JSON list of C-alpha atoms in Angstrom, two decimals:
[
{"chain": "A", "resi": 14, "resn": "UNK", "atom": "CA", "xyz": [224.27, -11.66, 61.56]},
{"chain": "A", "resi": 15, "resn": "UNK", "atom": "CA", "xyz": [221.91, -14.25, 62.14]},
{"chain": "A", "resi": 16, "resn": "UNK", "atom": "CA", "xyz": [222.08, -18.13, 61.14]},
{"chain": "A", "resi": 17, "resn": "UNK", "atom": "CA", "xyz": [218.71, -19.27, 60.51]},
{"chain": "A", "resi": 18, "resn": "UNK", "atom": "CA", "xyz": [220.29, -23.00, 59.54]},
{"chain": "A", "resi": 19, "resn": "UNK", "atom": "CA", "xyz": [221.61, -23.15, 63.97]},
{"chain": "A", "resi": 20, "resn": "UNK", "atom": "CA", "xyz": [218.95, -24.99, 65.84]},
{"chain": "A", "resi": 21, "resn": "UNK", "atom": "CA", "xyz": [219.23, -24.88, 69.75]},
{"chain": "A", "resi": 22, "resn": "UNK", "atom": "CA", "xyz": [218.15, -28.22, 71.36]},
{"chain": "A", "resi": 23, "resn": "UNK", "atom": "CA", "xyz": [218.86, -30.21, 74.60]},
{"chain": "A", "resi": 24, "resn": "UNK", "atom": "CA", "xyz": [222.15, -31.58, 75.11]},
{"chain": "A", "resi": 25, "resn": "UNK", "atom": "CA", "xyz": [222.61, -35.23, 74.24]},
{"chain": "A", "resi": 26, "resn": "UNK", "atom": "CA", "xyz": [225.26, -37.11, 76.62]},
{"chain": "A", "resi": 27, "resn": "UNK", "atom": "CA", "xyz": [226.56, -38.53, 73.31]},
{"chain": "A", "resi": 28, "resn": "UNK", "atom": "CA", "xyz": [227.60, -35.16, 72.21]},
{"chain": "A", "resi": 29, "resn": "UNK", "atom": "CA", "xyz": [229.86, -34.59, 75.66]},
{"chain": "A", "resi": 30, "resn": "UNK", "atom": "CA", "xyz": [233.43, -34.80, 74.02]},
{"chain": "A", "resi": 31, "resn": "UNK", "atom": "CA", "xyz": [232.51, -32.21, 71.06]},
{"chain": "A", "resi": 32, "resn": "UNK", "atom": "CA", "xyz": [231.42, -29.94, 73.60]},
{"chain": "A", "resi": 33, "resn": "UNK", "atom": "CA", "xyz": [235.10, -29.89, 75.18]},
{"chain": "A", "resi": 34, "resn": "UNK", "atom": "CA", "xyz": [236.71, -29.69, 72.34]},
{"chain": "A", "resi": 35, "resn": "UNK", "atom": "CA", "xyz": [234.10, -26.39, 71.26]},
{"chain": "A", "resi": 36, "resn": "UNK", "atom": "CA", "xyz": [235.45, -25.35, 75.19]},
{"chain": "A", "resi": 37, "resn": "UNK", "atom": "CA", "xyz": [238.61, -25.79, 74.86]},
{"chain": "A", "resi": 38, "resn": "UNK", "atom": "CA", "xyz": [238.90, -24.03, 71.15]},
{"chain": "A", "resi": 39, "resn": "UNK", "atom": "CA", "xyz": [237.02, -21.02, 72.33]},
{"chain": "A", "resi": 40, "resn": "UNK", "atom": "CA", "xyz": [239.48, -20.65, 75.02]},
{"chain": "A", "resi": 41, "resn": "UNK", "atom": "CA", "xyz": [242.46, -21.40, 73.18]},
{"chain": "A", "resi": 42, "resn": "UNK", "atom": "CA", "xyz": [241.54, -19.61, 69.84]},
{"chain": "A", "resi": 43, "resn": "UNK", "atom": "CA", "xyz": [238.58, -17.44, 70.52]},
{"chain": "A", "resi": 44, "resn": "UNK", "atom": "CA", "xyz": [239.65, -15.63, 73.71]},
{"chain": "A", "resi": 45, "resn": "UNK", "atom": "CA", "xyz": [243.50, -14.65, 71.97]},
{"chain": "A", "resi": 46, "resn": "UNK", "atom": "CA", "xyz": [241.93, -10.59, 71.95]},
{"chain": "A", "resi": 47, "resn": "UNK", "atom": "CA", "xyz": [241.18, -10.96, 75.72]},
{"chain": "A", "resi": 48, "resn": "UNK", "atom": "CA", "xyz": [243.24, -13.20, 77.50]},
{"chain": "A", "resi": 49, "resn": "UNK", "atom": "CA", "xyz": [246.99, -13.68, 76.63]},
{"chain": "A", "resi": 50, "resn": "UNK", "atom": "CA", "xyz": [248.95, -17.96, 75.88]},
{"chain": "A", "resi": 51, "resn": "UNK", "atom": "CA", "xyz": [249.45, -18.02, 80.13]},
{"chain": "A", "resi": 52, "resn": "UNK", "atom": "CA", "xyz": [246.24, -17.09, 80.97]},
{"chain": "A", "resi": 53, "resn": "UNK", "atom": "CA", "xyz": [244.00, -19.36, 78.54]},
{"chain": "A", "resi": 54, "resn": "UNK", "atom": "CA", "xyz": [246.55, -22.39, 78.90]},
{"chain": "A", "resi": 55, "resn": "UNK", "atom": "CA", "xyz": [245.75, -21.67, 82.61]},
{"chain": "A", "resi": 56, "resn": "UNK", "atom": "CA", "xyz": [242.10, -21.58, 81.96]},
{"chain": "A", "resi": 57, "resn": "UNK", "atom": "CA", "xyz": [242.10, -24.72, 80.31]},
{"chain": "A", "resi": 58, "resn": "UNK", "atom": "CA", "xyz": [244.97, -27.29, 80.31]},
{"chain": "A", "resi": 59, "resn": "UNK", "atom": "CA", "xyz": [243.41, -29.80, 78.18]},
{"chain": "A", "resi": 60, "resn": "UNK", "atom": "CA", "xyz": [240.31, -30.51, 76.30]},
{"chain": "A", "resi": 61, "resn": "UNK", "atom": "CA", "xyz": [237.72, -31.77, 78.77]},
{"chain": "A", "resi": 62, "resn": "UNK", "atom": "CA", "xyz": [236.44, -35.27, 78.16]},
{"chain": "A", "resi": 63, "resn": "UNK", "atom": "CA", "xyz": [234.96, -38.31, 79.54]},
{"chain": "A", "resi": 64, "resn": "UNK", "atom": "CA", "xyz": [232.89, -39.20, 82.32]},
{"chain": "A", "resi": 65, "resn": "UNK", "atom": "CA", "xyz": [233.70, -36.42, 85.06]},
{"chain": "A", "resi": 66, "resn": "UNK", "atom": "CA", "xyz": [232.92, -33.81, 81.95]},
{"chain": "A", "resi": 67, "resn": "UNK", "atom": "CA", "xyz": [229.49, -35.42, 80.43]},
{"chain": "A", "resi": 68, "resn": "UNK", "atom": "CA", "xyz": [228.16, -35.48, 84.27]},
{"chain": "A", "resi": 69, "resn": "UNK", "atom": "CA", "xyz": [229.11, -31.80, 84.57]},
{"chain": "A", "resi": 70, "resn": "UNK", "atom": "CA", "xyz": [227.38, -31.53, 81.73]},
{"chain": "A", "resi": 71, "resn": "UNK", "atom": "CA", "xyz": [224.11, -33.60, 82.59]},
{"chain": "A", "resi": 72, "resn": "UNK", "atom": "CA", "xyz": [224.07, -32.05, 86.08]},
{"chain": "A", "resi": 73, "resn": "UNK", "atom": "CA", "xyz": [223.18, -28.92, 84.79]},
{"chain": "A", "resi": 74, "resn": "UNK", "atom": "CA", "xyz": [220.21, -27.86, 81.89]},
{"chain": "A", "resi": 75, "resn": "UNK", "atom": "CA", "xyz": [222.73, -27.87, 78.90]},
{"chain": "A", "resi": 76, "resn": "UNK", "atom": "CA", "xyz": [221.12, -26.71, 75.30]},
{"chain": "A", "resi": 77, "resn": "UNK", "atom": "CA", "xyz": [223.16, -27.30, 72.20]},
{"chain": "A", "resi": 78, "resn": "UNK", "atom": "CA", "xyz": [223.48, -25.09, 69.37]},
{"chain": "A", "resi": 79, "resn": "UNK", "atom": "CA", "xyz": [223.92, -27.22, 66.36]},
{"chain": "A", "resi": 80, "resn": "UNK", "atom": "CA", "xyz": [225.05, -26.58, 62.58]},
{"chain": "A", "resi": 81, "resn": "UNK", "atom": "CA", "xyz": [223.90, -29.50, 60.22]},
{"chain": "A", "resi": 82, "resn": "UNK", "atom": "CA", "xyz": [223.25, -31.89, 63.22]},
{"chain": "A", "resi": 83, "resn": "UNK", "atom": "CA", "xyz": [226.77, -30.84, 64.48]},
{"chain": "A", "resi": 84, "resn": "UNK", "atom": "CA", "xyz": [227.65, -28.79, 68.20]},
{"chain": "A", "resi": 85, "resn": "UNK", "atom": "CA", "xyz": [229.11, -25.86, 67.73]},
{"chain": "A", "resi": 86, "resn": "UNK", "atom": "CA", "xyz": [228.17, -24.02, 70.72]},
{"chain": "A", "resi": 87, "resn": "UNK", "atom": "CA", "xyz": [226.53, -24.73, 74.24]},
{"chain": "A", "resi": 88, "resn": "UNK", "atom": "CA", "xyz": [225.05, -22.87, 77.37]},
{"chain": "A", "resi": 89, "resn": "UNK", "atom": "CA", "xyz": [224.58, -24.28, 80.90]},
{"chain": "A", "resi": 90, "resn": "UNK", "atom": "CA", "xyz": [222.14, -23.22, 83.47]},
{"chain": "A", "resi": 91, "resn": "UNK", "atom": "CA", "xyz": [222.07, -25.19, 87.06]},
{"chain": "A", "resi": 92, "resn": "UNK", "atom": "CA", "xyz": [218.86, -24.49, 89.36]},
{"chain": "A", "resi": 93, "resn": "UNK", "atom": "CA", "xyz": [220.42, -21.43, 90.99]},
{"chain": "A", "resi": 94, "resn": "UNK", "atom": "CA", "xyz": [220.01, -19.95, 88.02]},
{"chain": "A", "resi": 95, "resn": "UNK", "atom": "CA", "xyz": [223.84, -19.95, 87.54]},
{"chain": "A", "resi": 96, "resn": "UNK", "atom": "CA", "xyz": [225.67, -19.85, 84.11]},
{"chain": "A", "resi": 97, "resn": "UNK", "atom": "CA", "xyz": [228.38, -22.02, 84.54]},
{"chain": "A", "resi": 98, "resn": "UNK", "atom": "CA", "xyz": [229.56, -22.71, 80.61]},
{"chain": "A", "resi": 99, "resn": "UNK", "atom": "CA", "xyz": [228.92, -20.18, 77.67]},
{"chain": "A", "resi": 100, "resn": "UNK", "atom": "CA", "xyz": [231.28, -21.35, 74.55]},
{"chain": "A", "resi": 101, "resn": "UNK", "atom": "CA", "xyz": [230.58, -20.89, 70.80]},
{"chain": "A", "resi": 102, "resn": "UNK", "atom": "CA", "xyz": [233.17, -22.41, 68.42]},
{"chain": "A", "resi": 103, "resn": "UNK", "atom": "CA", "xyz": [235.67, -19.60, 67.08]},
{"chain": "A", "resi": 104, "resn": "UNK", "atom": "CA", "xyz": [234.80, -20.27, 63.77]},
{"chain": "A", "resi": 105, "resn": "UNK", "atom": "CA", "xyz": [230.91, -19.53, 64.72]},
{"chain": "A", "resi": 106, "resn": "UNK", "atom": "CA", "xyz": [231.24, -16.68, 66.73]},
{"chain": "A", "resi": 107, "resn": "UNK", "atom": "CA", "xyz": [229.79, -13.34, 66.27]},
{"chain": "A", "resi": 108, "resn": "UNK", "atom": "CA", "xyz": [226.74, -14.76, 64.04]},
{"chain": "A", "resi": 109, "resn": "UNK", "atom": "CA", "xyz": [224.40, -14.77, 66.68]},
{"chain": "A", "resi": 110, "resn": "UNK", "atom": "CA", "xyz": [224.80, -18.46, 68.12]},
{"chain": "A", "resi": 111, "resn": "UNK", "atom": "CA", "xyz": [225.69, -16.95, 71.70]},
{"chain": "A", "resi": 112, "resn": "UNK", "atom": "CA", "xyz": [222.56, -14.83, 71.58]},
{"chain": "A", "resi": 113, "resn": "UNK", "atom": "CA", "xyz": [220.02, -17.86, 70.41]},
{"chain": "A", "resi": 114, "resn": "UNK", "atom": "CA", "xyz": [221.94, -19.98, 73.15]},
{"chain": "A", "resi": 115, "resn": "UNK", "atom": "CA", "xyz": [220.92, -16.90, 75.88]},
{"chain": "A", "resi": 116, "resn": "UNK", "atom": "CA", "xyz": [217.10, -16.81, 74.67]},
{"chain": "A", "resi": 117, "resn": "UNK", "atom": "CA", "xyz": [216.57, -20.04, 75.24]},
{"chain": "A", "resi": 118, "resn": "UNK", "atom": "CA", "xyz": [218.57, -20.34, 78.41]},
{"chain": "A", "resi": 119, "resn": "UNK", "atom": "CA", "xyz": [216.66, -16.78, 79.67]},
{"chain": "A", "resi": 120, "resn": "UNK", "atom": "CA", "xyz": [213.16, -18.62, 78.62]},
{"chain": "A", "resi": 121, "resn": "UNK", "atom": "CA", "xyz": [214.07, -21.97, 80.52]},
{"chain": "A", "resi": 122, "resn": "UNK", "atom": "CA", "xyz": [215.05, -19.50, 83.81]},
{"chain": "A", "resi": 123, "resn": "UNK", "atom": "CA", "xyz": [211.71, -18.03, 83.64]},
{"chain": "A", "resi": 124, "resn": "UNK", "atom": "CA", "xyz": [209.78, -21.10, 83.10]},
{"chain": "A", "resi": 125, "resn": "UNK", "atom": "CA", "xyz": [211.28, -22.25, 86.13]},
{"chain": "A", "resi": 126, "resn": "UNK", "atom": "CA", "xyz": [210.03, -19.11, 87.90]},
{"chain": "A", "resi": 127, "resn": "UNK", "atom": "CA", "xyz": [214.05, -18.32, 88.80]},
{"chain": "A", "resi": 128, "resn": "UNK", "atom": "CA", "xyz": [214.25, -14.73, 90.05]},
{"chain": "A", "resi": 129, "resn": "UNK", "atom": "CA", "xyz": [217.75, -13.76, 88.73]},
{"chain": "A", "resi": 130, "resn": "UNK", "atom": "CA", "xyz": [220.22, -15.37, 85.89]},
{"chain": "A", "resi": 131, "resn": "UNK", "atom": "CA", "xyz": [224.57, -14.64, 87.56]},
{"chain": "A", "resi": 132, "resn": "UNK", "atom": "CA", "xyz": [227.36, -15.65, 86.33]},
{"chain": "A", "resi": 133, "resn": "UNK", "atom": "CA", "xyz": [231.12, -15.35, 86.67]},
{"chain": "A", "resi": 134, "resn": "UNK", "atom": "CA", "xyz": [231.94, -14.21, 82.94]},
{"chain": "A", "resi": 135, "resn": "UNK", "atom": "CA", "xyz": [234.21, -13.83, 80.92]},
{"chain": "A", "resi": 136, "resn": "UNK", "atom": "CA", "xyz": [235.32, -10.76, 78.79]},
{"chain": "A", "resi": 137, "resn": "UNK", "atom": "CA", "xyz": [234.08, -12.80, 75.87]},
{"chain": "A", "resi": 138, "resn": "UNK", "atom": "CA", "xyz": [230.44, -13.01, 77.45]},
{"chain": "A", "resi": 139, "resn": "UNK", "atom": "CA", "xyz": [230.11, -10.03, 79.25]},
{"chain": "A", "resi": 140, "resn": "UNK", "atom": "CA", "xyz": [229.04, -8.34, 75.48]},
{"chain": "A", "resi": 141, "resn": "UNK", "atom": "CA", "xyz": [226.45, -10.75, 75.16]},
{"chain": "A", "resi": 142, "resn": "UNK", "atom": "CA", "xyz": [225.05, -11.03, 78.58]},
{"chain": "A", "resi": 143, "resn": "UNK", "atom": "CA", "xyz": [225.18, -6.97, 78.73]},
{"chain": "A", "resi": 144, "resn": "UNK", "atom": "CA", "xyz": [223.46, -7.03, 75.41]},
{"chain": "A", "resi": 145, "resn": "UNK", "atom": "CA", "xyz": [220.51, -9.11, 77.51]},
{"chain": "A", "resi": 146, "resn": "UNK", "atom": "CA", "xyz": [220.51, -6.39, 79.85]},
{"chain": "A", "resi": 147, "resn": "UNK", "atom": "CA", "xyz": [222.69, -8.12, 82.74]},
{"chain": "A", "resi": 148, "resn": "UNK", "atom": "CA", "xyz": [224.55, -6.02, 85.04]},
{"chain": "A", "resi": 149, "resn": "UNK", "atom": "CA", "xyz": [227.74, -5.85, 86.28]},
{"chain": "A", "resi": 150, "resn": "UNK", "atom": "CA", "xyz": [228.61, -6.56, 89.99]},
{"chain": "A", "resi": 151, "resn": "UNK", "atom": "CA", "xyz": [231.92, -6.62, 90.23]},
{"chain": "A", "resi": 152, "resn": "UNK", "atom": "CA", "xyz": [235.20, -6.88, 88.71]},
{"chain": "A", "resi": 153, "resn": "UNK", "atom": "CA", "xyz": [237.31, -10.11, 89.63]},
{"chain": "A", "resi": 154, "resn": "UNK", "atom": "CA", "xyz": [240.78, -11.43, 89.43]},
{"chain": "A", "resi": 155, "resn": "UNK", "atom": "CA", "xyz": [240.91, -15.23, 89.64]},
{"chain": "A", "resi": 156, "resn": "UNK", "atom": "CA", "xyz": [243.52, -17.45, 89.71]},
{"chain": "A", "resi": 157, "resn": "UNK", "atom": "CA", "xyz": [244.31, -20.58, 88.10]},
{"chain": "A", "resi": 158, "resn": "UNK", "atom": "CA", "xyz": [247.52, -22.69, 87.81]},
{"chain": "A", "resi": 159, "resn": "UNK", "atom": "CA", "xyz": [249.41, -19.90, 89.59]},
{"chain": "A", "resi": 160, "resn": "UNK", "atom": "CA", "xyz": [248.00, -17.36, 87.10]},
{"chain": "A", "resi": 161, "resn": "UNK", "atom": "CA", "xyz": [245.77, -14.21, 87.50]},
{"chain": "A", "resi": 162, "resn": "UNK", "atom": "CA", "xyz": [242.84, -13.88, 84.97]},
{"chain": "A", "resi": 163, "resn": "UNK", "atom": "CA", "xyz": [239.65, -11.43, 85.25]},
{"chain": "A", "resi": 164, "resn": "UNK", "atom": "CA", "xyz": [236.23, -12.02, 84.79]},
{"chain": "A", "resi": 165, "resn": "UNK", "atom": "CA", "xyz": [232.96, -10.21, 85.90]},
{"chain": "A", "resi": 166, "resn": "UNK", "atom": "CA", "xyz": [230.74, -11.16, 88.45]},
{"chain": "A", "resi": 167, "resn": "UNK", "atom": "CA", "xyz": [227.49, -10.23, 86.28]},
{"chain": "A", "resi": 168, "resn": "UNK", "atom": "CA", "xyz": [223.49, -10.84, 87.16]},
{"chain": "A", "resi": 169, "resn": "UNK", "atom": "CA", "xyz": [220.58, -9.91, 85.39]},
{"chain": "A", "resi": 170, "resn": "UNK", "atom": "CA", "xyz": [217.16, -9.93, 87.55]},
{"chain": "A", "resi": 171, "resn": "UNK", "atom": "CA", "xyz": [214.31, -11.61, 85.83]},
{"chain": "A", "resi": 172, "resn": "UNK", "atom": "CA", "xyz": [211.40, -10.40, 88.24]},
{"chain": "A", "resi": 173, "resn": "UNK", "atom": "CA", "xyz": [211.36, -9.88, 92.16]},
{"chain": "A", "resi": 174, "resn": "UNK", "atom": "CA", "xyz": [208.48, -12.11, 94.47]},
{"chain": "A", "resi": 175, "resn": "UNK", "atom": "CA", "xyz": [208.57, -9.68, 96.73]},
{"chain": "A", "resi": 176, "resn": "UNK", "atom": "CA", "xyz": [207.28, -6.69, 93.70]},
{"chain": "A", "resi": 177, "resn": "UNK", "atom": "CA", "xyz": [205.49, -9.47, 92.15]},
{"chain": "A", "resi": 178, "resn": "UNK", "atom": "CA", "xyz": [203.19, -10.16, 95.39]},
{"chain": "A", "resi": 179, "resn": "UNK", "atom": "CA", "xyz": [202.88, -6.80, 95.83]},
{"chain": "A", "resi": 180, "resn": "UNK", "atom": "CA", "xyz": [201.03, -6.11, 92.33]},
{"chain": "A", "resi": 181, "resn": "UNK", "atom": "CA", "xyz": [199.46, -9.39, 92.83]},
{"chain": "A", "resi": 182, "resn": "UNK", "atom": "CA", "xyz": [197.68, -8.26, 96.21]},
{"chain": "A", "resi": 183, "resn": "UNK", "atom": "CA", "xyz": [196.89, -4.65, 95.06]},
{"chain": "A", "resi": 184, "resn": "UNK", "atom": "CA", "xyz": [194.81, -6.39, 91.53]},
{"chain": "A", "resi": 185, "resn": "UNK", "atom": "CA", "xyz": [192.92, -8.50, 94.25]},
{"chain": "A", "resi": 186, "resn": "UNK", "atom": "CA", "xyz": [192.25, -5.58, 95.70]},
{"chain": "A", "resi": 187, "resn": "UNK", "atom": "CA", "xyz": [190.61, -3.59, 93.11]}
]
């Protein structure tokens, strides 16, 4: 179910520390079907904050999903075309947020003329991102803090040059 009143907009550095805390509480509370205590206190010790975490944040195309002016969800995309961050709050999950995030982190990648979207994700976003037709490339177990967790190596190819040259050359042609 859809929540017309979420607008997604570009991350504001002022908005940094709500972002960890929606990180941190889709971890700790959102993740409890997938990943058992060890593995999400593993995941994430503490609620990232501060400088270090608003550059990670900057460094990479961040949009905000908001809820009367107020975060409660993100999506990062660096110029790889790399997902590195894909958190709704728990409280705001499964209304769509993580799909409206996705759109406009899909239309950004193809603005930029990326050929392929990958990320390492988690069970909680492997639904979504093979809802927007990603693939899966592999299986992984990781390990953080001395503890194993999985997650999916997953891409999703948004055109190839090579094909795209190809189709370009033969219209030329005609």
């Amino acid at each position: 179910m859809q929540d017309s009143s979420i607008e997604i907009g570009d991350f504001e550095a002022s908005e940094a520390d709500q972002l960890g805390v929606i990180f941190f509480d889709a971890v700790r509370k959102g993740a409890t079907e997938f990943y058992n205590v060890e593995q999400r206190q593993a995941w994430v010790s503490k609620t990232p904050s501060g400088p270090n975490w608003a550059s990670r944040l900057a460094a990479q195309k961040t949009v905000v999903a908001r809820k009367a002016g107020l975060p409660v969800g993100f999506m990062t995309l660096d110029r790889d075309g790399y997902i590195d961050l894909a958190f709704v709050a728990p409280e705001h999950q499964r209304q769509g947020i993580g799909g409206n995030l996705y759109s406009r982190i899909e239309a950004l990648a193809r603005a930029a003329n990326m050929a392929r979207l990958h990320s390492q994700a988690s069970y909680l976003v492997r639904g979504l991102f093979e809802q927007q037709g990603w693939e899966l490339v592999q299986e992984q177990l990781i390990e953080r803090a001395g503890i194993t967790l999985t997650n999916f190596l997953m891409e999703k190819r948004l055109h190839d040059p090579v094909q795209r040259t190809n189709v370009a050359a033969k219209s030329e042609h005609s």
